[in-house]
Amino acid sequence: MYMGIKVAQEQNNWQMAGRVLGDYTFYLNELSELIIYWSGGEEDEEQGD
């Protein structure tokens, strides 16, 4: 999550409505709050079995 926020800050662009960075989806809601969705699902591929 923090990685995605850092990318948004580096790009100096908080208007990332519907913009997907890696497994994260960013958008600003009506209150201009940065909303971040984890798009990778509940399973962690790195863990495996």
Short mmCIF file of N, CA and C in Angstrom, two decimals:
data_model
loop_
_atom_site.label_atom_id
_atom_site.label_comp_id
_atom_site.label_asym_id
_atom_site.label_seq_id
_atom_site.Cartn_x
_atom_site.Cartn_y
_atom_site.Cartn_z
N MET A 1 0.83 -1.20 0.00
CA MET A 1 0.00 0.00 0.00
C MET A 1 0.86 1.25 0.00
N TYR A 2 1.85 1.28 0.89
CA TYR A 2 2.71 2.45 0.97
C TYR A 2 3.50 2.64 -0.31
N MET A 3 3.91 1.55 -0.94
CA MET A 3 4.64 1.63 -2.19
C MET A 3 3.80 2.36 -3.24
N GLY A 4 2.55 2.02 -3.33
CA GLY A 4 1.66 2.65 -4.30
C GLY A 4 1.49 4.14 -4.03
N ILE A 5 1.36 4.49 -2.75
CA ILE A 5 1.23 5.90 -2.39
C ILE A 5 2.50 6.65 -2.78
N LYS A 6 3.64 6.03 -2.55
CA LYS A 6 4.91 6.66 -2.89
C LYS A 6 4.98 6.94 -4.39
N VAL A 7 4.53 5.98 -5.19
CA VAL A 7 4.52 6.16 -6.64
C VAL A 7 3.64 7.34 -7.02
N ALA A 8 2.48 7.43 -6.39
CA ALA A 8 1.55 8.53 -6.68
C ALA A 8 2.19 9.87 -6.33
N GLN A 9 2.90 9.92 -5.21
CA GLN A 9 3.55 11.15 -4.79
C GLN A 9 4.67 11.50 -5.75
N GLU A 10 5.45 10.51 -6.17
CA GLU A 10 6.56 10.77 -7.07
C GLU A 10 6.06 11.32 -8.39
N GLN A 11 4.91 10.85 -8.83
CA GLN A 11 4.35 11.33 -10.09
C GLN A 11 3.65 12.67 -9.89
N ASN A 12 3.58 13.11 -8.62
CA ASN A 12 2.94 14.38 -8.28
C ASN A 12 1.55 14.46 -8.90
N ASN A 13 0.82 13.36 -8.80
CA ASN A 13 -0.49 13.31 -9.43
C ASN A 13 -1.44 12.49 -8.56
N TRP A 14 -2.27 13.17 -7.79
CA TRP A 14 -3.22 12.47 -6.93
C TRP A 14 -4.53 12.20 -7.66
N GLN A 15 -4.67 12.71 -8.88
CA GLN A 15 -5.90 12.48 -9.64
C GLN A 15 -5.77 11.18 -10.44
N MET A 16 -5.57 10.10 -9.73
CA MET A 16 -5.34 8.82 -10.41
C MET A 16 -6.62 8.00 -10.40
N ALA A 17 -7.69 8.60 -10.85
CA ALA A 17 -8.99 7.93 -10.81
C ALA A 17 -8.97 6.69 -11.69
N GLY A 18 -9.21 5.54 -11.08
CA GLY A 18 -9.26 4.30 -11.83
C GLY A 18 -7.89 3.87 -12.33
N ARG A 19 -6.84 4.50 -11.86
CA ARG A 19 -5.50 4.17 -12.34
C ARG A 19 -4.97 2.97 -11.56
N VAL A 20 -4.42 2.00 -12.27
CA VAL A 20 -3.93 0.80 -11.61
C VAL A 20 -2.40 0.78 -11.64
N LEU A 21 -1.81 0.65 -10.46
CA LEU A 21 -0.36 0.52 -10.36
C LEU A 21 -0.03 -0.83 -9.75
N GLY A 22 0.49 -1.74 -10.53
CA GLY A 22 0.78 -3.07 -10.02
C GLY A 22 -0.51 -3.74 -9.58
N ASP A 23 -0.60 -4.11 -8.30
CA ASP A 23 -1.80 -4.76 -7.79
C ASP A 23 -2.70 -3.79 -7.05
N TYR A 24 -2.41 -2.48 -7.19
CA TYR A 24 -3.18 -1.49 -6.45
C TYR A 24 -3.97 -0.60 -7.41
N THR A 25 -5.19 -0.31 -7.05
CA THR A 25 -6.02 0.62 -7.83
C THR A 25 -6.24 1.88 -7.01
N PHE A 26 -5.94 3.04 -7.61
CA PHE A 26 -6.06 4.31 -6.91
C PHE A 26 -7.21 5.12 -7.49
N TYR A 27 -7.91 5.83 -6.63
CA TYR A 27 -8.86 6.83 -7.12
C TYR A 27 -9.20 7.79 -5.98
N LEU A 28 -9.62 8.98 -6.32
CA LEU A 28 -10.06 9.95 -5.32
C LEU A 28 -11.57 9.91 -5.23
N ASN A 29 -12.08 9.81 -4.00
CA ASN A 29 -13.53 9.82 -3.84
C ASN A 29 -14.04 11.26 -3.85
N GLU A 30 -15.33 11.44 -3.55
CA GLU A 30 -15.93 12.77 -3.63
C GLU A 30 -15.35 13.74 -2.62
N LEU A 31 -14.73 13.21 -1.57
CA LEU A 31 -14.12 14.06 -0.54
C LEU A 31 -12.64 14.27 -0.82
N SER A 32 -12.21 13.90 -2.01
CA SER A 32 -10.80 14.02 -2.41
C SER A 32 -9.89 13.21 -1.51
N GLU A 33 -10.41 12.11 -0.97
CA GLU A 33 -9.60 11.20 -0.17
C GLU A 33 -9.03 10.14 -1.09
N LEU A 34 -7.75 9.85 -0.93
CA LEU A 34 -7.12 8.85 -1.78
C LEU A 34 -7.54 7.46 -1.33
N ILE A 35 -8.25 6.76 -2.20
CA ILE A 35 -8.73 5.41 -1.90
C ILE A 35 -7.85 4.41 -2.64
N ILE A 36 -7.40 3.40 -1.91
CA ILE A 36 -6.51 2.40 -2.51
C ILE A 36 -7.14 1.02 -2.38
N TYR A 37 -7.28 0.33 -3.50
CA TYR A 37 -7.82 -1.03 -3.48
C TYR A 37 -6.71 -2.02 -3.79
N TRP A 38 -6.66 -3.10 -3.02
CA TRP A 38 -5.74 -4.19 -3.33
C TRP A 38 -6.42 -5.07 -4.37
N SER A 39 -5.83 -5.16 -5.54
CA SER A 39 -6.45 -5.87 -6.66
C SER A 39 -5.90 -7.28 -6.82
N GLY A 40 -5.04 -7.70 -5.91
CA GLY A 40 -4.36 -8.98 -6.07
C GLY A 40 -5.11 -10.15 -5.49
N GLY A 41 -6.31 -9.91 -4.96
CA GLY A 41 -7.06 -10.99 -4.36
C GLY A 41 -6.57 -11.28 -2.95
N GLU A 42 -7.22 -12.24 -2.29
CA GLU A 42 -6.88 -12.53 -0.91
C GLU A 42 -5.66 -13.44 -0.81
N GLU A 43 -5.40 -14.22 -1.85
CA GLU A 43 -4.29 -15.16 -1.80
C GLU A 43 -2.99 -14.46 -2.16
N ASP A 44 -1.92 -14.84 -1.47
CA ASP A 44 -0.61 -14.25 -1.73
C ASP A 44 0.19 -15.22 -2.56
N GLU A 45 0.47 -14.87 -3.80
CA GLU A 45 1.16 -15.79 -4.72
C GLU A 45 2.58 -16.08 -4.25
N GLU A 46 3.17 -15.14 -3.51
CA GLU A 46 4.56 -15.31 -3.09
C GLU A 46 4.69 -16.43 -2.06
N GLN A 47 3.62 -16.67 -1.29
CA GLN A 47 3.68 -17.69 -0.24
C GLN A 47 3.61 -19.10 -0.83
N GLY A 48 2.66 -19.32 -1.72
CA GLY A 48 2.50 -20.66 -2.28
C GLY A 48 2.05 -21.64 -1.22
N ASP A 49 2.28 -22.95 -1.46
CA ASP A 49 1.92 -23.96 -0.46
C ASP A 49 3.16 -24.51 0.18
#
